[in-house]
Coordinates of C-alpha atoms in Angstrom, one line a residue:
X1366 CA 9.4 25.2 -6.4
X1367 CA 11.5 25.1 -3.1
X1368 CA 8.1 24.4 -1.3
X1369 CA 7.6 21.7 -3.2
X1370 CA 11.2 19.8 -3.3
X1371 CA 10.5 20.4 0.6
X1372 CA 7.4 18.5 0.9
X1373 CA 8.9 16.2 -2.0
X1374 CA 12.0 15.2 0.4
X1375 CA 9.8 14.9 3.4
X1376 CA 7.7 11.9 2.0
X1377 CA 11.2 10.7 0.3
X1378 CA 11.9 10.9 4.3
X1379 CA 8.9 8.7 4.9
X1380 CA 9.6 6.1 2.7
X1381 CA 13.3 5.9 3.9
X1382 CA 11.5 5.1 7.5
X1383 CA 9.8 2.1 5.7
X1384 CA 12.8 1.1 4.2
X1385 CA 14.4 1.0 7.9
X1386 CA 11.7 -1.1 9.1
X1387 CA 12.1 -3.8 6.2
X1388 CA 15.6 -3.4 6.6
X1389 CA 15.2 -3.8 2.8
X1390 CA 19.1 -2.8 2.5
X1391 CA 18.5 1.1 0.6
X1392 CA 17.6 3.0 3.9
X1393 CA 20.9 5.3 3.5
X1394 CA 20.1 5.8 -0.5
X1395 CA 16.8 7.2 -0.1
X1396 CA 17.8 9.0 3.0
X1397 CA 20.2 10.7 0.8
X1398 CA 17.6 11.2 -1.7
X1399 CA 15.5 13.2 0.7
X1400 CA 18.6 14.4 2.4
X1401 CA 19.6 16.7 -1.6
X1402 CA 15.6 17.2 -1.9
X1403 CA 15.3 19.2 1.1
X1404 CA 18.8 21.2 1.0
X1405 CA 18.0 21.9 -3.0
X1406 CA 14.0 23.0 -1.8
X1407 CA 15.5 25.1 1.1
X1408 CA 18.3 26.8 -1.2
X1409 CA 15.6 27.7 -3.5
X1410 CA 13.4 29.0 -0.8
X1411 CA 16.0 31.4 1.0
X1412 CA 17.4 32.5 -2.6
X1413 CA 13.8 34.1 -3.6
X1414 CA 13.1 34.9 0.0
X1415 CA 13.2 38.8 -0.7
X1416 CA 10.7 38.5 -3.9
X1417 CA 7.3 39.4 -4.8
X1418 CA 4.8 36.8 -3.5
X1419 CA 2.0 37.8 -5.7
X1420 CA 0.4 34.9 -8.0
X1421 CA -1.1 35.7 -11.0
X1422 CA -2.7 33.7 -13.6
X1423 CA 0.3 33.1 -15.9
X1424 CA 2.6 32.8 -12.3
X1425 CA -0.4 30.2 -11.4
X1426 CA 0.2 28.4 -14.4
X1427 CA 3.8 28.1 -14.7
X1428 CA 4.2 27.1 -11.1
X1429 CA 1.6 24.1 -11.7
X1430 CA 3.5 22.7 -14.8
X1431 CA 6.8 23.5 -13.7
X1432 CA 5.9 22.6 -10.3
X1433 CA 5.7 19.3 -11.9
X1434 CA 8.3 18.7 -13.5
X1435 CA 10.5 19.5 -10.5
X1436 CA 8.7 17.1 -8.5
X1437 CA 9.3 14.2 -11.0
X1438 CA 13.0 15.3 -11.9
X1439 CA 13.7 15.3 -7.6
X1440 CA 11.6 12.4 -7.6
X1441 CA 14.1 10.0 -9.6
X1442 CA 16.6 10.4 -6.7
X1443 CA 15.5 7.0 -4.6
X1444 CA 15.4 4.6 -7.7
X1445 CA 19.3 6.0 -9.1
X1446 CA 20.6 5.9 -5.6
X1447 CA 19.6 2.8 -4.5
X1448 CA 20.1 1.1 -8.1
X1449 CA 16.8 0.2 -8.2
X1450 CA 16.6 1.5 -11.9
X1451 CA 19.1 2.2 -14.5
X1452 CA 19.3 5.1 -16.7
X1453 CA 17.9 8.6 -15.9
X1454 CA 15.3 7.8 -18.6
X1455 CA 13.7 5.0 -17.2
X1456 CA 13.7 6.7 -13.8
X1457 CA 12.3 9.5 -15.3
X1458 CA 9.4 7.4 -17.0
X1459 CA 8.4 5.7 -13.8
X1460 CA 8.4 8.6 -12.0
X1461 CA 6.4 11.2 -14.4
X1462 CA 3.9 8.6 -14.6
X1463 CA 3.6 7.9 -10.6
X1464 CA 3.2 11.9 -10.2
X1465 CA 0.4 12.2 -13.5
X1466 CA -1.0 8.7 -11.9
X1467 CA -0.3 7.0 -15.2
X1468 CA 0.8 3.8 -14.2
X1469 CA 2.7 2.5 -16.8
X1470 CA 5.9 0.9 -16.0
X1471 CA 9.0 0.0 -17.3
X1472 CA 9.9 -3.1 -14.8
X1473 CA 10.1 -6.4 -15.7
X1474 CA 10.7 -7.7 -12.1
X1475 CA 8.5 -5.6 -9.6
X1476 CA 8.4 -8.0 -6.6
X1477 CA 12.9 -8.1 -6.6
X1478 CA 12.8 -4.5 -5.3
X1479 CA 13.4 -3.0 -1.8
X1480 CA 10.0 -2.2 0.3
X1481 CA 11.2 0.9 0.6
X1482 CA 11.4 2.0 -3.3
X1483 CA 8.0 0.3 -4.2
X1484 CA 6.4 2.6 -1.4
X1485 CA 8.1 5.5 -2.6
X1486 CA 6.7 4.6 -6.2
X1487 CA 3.0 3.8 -4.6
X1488 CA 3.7 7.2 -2.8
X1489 CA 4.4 9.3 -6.0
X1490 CA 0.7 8.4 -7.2
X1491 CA -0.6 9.4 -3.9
X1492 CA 0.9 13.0 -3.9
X1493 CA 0.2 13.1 -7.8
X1494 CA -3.7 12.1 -7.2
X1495 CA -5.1 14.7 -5.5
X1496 CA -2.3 17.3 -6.5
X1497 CA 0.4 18.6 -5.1
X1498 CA -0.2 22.1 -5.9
X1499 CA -3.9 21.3 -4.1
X1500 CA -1.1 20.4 -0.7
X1501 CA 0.8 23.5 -1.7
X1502 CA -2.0 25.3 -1.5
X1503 CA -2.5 24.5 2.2
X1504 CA 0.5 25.6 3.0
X1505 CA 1.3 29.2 1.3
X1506 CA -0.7 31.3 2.9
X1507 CA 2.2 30.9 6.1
X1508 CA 4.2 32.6 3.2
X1509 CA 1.8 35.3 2.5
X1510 CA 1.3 33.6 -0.7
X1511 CA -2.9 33.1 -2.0
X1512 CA -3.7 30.2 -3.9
X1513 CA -7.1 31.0 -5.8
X1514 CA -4.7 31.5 -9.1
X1515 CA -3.2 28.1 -8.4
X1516 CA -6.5 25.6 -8.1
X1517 CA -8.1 27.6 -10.8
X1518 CA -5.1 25.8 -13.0
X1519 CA -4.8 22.4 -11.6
X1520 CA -8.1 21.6 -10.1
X1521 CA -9.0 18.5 -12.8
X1522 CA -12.2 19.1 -14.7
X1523 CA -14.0 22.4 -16.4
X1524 CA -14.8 24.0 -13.3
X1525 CA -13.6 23.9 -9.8
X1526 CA -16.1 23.3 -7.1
X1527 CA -15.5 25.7 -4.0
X1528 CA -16.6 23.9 -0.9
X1529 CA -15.7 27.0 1.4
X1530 CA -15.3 30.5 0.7
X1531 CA -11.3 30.1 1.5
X1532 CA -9.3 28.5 -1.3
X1533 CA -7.1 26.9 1.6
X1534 CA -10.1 25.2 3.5
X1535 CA -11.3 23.8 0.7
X1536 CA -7.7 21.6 0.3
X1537 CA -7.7 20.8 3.5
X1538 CA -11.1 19.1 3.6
X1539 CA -10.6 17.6 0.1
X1540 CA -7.3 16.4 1.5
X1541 CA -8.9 15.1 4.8
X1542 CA -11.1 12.7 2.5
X1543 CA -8.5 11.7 0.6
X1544 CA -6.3 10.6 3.5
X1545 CA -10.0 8.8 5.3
X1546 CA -10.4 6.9 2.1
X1547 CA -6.8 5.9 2.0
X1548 CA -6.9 4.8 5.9
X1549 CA -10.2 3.2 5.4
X1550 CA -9.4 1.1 2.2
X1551 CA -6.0 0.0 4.2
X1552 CA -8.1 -1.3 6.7
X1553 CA -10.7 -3.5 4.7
X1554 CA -7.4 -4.7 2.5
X1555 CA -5.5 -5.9 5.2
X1556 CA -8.7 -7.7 6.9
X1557 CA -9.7 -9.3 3.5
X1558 CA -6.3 -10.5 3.2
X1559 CA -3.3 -8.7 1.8
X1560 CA -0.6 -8.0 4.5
X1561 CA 0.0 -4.4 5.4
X1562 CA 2.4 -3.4 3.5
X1563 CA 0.5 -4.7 0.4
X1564 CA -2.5 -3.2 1.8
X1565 CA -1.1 0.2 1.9
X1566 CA 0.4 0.1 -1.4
X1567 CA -2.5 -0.7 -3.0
X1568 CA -4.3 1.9 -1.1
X1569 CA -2.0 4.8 -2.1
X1570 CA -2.5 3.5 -5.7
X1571 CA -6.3 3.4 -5.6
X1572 CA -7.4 6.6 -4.1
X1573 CA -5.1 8.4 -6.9
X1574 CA -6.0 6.3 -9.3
X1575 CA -2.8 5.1 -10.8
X1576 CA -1.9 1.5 -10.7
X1577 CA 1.0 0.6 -9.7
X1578 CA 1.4 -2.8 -7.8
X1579 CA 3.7 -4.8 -5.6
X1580 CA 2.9 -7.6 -7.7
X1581 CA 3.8 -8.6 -10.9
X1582 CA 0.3 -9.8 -11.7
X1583 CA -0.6 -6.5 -10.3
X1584 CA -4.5 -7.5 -8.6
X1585 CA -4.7 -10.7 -10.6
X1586 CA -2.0 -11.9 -7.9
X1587 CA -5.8 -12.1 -5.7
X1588 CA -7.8 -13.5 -8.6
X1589 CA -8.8 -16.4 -5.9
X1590 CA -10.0 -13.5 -3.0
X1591 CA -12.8 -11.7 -4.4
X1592 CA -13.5 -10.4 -1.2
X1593 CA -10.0 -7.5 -2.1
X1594 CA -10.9 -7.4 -5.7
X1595 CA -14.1 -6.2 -4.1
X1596 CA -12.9 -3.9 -2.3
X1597 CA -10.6 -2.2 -4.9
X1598 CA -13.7 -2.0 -7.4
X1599 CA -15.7 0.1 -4.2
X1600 CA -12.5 2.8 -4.2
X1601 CA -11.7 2.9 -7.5
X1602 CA -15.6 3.9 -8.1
X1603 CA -15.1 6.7 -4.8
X1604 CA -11.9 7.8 -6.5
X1605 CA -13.2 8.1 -9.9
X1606 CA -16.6 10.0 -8.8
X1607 CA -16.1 13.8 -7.6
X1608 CA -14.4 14.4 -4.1
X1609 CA -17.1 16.9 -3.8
X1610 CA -19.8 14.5 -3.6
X1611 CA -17.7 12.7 -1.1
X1612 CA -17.8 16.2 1.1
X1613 CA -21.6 16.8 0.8
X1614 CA -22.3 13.0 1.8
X1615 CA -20.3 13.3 4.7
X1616 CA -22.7 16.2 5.6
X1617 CA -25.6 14.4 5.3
X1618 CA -26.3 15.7 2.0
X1619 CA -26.6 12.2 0.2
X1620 CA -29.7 13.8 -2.3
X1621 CA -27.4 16.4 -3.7
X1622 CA -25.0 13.6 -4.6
X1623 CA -27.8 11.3 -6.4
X1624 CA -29.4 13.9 -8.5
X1625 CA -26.2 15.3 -9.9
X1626 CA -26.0 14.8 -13.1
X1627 CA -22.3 13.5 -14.0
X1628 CA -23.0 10.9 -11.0
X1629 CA -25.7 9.8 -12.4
X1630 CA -24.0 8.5 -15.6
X1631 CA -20.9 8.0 -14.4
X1632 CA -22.7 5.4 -12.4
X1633 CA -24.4 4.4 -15.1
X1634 CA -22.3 4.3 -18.0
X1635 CA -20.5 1.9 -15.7
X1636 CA -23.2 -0.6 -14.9
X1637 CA -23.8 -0.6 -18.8
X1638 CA -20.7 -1.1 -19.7
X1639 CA -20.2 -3.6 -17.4
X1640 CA -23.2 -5.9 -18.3
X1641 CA -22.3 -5.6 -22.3
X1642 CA -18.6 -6.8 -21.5
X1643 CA -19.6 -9.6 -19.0
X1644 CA -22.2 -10.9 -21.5
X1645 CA -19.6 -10.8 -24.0
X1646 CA -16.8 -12.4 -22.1
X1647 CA -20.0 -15.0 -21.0
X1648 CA -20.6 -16.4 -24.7
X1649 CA -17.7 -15.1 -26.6
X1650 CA -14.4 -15.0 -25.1
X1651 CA -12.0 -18.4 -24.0
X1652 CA -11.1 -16.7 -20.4
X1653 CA -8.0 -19.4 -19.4
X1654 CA -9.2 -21.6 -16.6
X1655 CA -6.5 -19.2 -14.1
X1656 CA -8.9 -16.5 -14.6
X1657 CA -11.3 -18.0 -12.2
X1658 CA -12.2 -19.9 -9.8
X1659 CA -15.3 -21.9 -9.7
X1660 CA -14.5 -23.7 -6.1
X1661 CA -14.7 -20.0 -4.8
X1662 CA -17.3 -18.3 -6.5
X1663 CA -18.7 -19.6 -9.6
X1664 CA -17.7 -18.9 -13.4
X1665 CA -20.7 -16.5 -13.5
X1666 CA -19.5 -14.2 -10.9
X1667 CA -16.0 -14.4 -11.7
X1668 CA -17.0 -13.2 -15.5
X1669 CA -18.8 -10.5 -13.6
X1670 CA -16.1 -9.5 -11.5
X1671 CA -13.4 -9.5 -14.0
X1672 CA -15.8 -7.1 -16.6
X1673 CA -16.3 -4.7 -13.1
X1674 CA -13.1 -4.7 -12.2
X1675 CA -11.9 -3.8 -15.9
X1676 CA -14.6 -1.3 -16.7
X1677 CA -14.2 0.6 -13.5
X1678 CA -9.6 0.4 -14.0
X1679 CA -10.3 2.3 -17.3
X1680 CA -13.1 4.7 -16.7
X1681 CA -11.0 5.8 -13.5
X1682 CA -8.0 5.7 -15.3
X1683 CA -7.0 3.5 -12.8
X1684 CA -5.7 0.4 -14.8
X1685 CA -4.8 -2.3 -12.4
X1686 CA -5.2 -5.3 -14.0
X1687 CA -7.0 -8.6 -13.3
X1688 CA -6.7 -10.0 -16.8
X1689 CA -5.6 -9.3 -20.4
X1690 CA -8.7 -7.5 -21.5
X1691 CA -7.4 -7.6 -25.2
X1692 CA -6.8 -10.8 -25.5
X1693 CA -10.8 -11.2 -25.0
X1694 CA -12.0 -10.7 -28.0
X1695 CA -11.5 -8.0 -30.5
X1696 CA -14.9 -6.8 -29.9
X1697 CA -13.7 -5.7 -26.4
X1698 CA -10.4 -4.7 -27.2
X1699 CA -11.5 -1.8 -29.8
X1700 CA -14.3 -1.6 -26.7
X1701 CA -11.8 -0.7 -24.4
X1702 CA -9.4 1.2 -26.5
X1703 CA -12.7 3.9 -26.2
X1704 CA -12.8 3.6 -23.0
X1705 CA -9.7 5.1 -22.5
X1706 CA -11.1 8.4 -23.7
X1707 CA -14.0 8.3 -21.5
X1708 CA -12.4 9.6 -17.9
X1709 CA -14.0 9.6 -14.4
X1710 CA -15.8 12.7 -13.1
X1711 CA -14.9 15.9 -12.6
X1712 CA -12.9 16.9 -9.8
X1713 CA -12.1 13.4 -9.2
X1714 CA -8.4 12.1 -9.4
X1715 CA -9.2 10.1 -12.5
X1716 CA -7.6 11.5 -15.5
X1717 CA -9.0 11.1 -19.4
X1718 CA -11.6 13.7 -20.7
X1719 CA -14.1 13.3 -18.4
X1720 CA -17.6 12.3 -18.0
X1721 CA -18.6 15.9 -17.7
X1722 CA -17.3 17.1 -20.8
X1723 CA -18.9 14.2 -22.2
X1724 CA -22.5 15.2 -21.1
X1725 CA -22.1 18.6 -22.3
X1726 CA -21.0 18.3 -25.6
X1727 CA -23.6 15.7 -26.7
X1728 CA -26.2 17.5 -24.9
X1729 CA -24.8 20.6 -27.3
X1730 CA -24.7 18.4 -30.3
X1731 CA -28.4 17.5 -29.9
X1732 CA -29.5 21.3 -29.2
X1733 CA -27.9 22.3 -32.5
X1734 CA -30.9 20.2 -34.2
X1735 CA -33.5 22.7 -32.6
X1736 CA -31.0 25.9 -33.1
X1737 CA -31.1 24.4 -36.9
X1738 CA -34.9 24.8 -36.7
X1739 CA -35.3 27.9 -34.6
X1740 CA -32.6 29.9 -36.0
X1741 CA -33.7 32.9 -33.7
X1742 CA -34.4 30.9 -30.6
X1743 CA -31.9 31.1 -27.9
X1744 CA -31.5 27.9 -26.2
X1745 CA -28.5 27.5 -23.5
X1746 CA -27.2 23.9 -22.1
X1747 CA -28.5 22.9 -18.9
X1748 CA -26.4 20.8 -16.5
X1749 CA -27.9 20.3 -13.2
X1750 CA -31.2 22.7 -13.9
X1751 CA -28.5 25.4 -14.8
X1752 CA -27.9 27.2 -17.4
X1753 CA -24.2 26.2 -19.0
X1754 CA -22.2 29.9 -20.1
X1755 CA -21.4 29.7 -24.1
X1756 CA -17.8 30.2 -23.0
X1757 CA -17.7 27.0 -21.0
X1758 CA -19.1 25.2 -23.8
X1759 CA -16.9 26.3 -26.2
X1760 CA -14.0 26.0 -24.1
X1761 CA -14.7 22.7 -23.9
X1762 CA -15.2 22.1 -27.4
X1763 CA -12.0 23.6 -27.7
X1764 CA -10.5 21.4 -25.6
X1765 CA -12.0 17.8 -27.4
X1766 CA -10.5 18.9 -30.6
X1767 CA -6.9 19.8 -28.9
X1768 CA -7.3 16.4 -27.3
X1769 CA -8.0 14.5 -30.5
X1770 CA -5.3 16.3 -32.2
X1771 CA -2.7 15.7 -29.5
X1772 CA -3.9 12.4 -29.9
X1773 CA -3.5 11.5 -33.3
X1774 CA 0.0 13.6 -33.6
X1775 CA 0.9 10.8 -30.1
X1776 CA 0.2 8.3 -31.9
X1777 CA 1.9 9.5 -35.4
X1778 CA 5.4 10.4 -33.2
X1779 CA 5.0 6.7 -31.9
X1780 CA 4.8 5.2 -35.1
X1781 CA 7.7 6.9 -36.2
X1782 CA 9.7 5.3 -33.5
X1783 CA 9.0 2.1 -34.8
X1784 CA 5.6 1.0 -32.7
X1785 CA 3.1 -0.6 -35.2
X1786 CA -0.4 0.7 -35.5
X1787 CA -2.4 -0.5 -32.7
X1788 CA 1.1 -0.3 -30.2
X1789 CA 0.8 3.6 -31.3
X1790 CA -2.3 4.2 -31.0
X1791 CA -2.9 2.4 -27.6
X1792 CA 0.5 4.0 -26.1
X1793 CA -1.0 7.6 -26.8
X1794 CA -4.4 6.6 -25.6
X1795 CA -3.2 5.2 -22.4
X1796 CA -0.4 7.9 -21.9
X1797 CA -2.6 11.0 -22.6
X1798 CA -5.3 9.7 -20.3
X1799 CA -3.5 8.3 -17.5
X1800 CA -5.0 5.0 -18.5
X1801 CA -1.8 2.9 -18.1
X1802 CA -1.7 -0.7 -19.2
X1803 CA -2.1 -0.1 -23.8
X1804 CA -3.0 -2.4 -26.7
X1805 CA -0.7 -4.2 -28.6
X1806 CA 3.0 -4.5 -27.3
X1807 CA 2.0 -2.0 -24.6
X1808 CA -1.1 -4.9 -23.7
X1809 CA -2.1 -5.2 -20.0
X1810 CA 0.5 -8.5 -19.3
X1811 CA 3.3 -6.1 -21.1
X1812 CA 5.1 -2.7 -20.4
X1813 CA 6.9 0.2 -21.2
X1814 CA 10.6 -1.1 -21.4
X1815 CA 10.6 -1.8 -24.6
X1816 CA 10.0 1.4 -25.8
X1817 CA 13.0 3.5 -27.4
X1818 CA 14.2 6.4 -25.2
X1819 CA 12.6 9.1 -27.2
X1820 CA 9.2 7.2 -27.0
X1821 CA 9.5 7.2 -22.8
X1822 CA 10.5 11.1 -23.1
X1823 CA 7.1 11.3 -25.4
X1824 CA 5.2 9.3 -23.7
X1825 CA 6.0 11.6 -20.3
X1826 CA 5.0 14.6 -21.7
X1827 CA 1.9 13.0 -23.1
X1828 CA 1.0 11.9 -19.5
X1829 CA 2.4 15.2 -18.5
X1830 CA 0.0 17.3 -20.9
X1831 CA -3.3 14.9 -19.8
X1832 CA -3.1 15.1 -15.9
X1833 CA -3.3 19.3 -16.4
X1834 CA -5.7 18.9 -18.6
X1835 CA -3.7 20.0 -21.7
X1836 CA -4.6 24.1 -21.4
X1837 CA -1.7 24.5 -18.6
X1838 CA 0.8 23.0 -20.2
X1839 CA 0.4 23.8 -23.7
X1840 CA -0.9 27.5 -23.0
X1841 CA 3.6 28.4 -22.0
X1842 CA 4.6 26.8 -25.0
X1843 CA 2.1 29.4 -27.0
X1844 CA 4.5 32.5 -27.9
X1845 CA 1.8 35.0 -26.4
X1846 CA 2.3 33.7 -22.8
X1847 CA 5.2 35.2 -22.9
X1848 CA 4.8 38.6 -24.3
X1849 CA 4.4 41.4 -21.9
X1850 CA 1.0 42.4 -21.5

């Protein structure tokens, strides 16, 4: 934990630098920010200097959630310093749902606040996105500490691909294209238009998949550049695919990243999905005239670009927003209210249930028709040519149904706070996924604010519970965790 509130007041440091350069008026509050971060990391670091460094399973487990937690609490320091946002609840929200990559908001007014505090809140996604337990990881072994029990609990997906034999080169490389991808998006944004600062922001938001804007309008602020809405479809797609795949390209193994099979429909439940919602939007749906613009492009391909953009924010769980996909038609608002469930691949920063679990469980539904006439056959799940372990399967069965359930009992708490059906049920999609913009009062042109203060605590855990994959956190609230084994 004192590693963490460490690195935590270090990037705190960082965005206090920005605020300097923008002379944006908050330098000394975030400064200060940092400034208790760092003291409060290093107190808890000398204090448990003298004790056992061994991580076990349960140790790995508590230190991911909690580690969590004490990077969101920490991390509400810059916006009740500076002012920037009133009420430890609201600061709380914002910041649980930059660290989980969420992306919902509870600002009305995005563009009045200091450069400074909108990177720190493009910043939180960043650390959030790839982990910071993965960076912790990195890091511990120059306390004697190993990290194996650690990634086991927060790497996202049902397995955790090992790109080297050492837990801690493995982060470093998946941090190394994490940090290329940022640079490189940066880049392409700031040549196709946006001015640095935007550019960066939007970078940082991207490659973790979380959402947050320096606009308003979030990316429909560039509905008349294509060219950067282009560009934010390409990352969002690298972001949402699995960083693993990224590795092996970058090795020159390209093949072993077309034939897997998660790539292979992640890709192509996107292009689907894509085609069915632009044909729809085509012939069915009154897009308003601000929407697009035919002097640039055409209606066809703004149509197209609108359904891309869309499909890809909710598959990644990325949800910038480019239009008010529920206000469509109510074909594709119950069309995207699925999506949410969906998720990007595994080992990807995209949150939801991912496309993996997906692939397995239907291709286990479909097996149980020959079980059912070969009662003595044994027939095992294949996933790339290779033979899927029962206990992975039903691991993941078990986690659909704790999903759903967590779902349902979301959206029930909701409704008891006064959100009507399709506000509920769209809040605890969105939040247990990561998704971020919701349906109803919670739509894409809306937010979080006006939510009751027990809904924005709710909602957090929610987010909370999906980025770590609901086993982490919900395994220390079981009594057994905690009996003496």
């Amino acid at each position: 934990m004192g590693l963490l509130l460490l690195c935590n007041g270090a990037f705190m440091g960082v965005s206090a630098g920005v605020s300097a350069i923008y002379d944006d008026g908050v330098t000394l509050e975030i400064a200060m920010a940092a400034l208790v971060t760092i003291v409060a990391g290093g107190m808890a670091m000398m204090a448990t200097r003298g004790h056992e460094k061994e991580v076990k399973r349960k140790e790995g487990y508590l230190i991911v959630t909690l580690g969590w937690i004490v990077m969101s609490v920490s991390g509400v320091l810059p916006y009740l310093f500076s002012n920037a946002i009133s009420g430890v609840t609201n600061a709380f929200f914002e910041t649980i749902s930059g660290y989980t990559t969420t992306g919902a908001s509870i600002l009305n007014d995005i563009e009045s606040l200091p450069e400074g505090i909108l990177f720190w809140r493009s910043l939180t996604h960043w650390i959030g996105g790839m982990g910071i337990i993965v960076l912790a990881i990195a890091i511990l072994p120059l306390l004697g500490i190993g990290g194996m029990q650690l990634f086991s609990a927060e790497a996202p997906g049902p397995s955790a691909d090992k790109l080297h034999p050492r837990i801690t080169d493995t982060a470093k490389r998946l941090w190394l294209i994490y940090v290329g991808y940022t640079a490189a998006e940066t880049i392409l944004l700031k040549l196709a238009g946006m001015s640095f600062f935007d550019a960066i922001n939007h970078s940082l938001a991207t490659l973790s998949t979380g959402g947050f804007s320096t606009k308003n309008a979030s990316l429909a602020y560039w509905n008349n550049k294509p060219l950067i809405q282009y560009i934010v479809i390409l990352f969002m797609f690298l972001a949402g695919s699995n960083f693993v795949l990224s590795y092996f390209a970058f090795k020159g193994k390209v093949q072993k990243m077309l034939l897997d099979e998660e790539f292979k429909f992640y890709s192509g439940f996107i292009v689907v999905f894509t085609i069915i919602a632009a044909l729809v939007i085509y012939f069915k749906a009154d897009m308003p005239v601000s929407d697009y613009h035919p002097m640039v492009m055409g209606v066809g391909e703004s149509v197209f670009r609108h359904a891309l953009f869309q499909i890809i924010a909710v598959i990644t769980t990325t949800g910038f927003v480019t239009a008010d996909f529920t206000g469509w038609t109510p074909f594709l608002t119950v069309f995207f209210f699925g999506l949410m469930f969906l998720g990007g691949s595994a080992g990807s920063t995209a949150g939801g249930i991912k496309v993996m679990r997906h692939l397995l469980i239907i291709k286990n539904g479909l097996l149980e028709f020959k079980r059912t006439l070969h009662i003595n056959a044994i027939i095992p799940v294949r996933y790339n040519n290779k033979m899927v372990p029962e206990k992975i399967v039903y691991n993941i069965i078990a986690f659909l149904v704790l999903y759903m359930l967590l779902f349902i009992i979301g959206a029930l708490v909701l409704s008891l706070l006064g959100l009507d059906f399709i506000s509920a049920i769209g809040g605890a999609a969105t939040s247990l996924g990561n998704v971020g913009p919701g349906l109803g009062s919670l739509n894409p042109l809306s937010n979080f604010s006006g939510l009751p203060d027990l809904g924005k605590w709710w909602c957090g855990f929610l987010m909370l519970a999906g980025r770590l994959e609901l086993f982490t956190v919900l395994i220390i609230l079981t009594p057994y965790f905690w009996k003496k084994i």
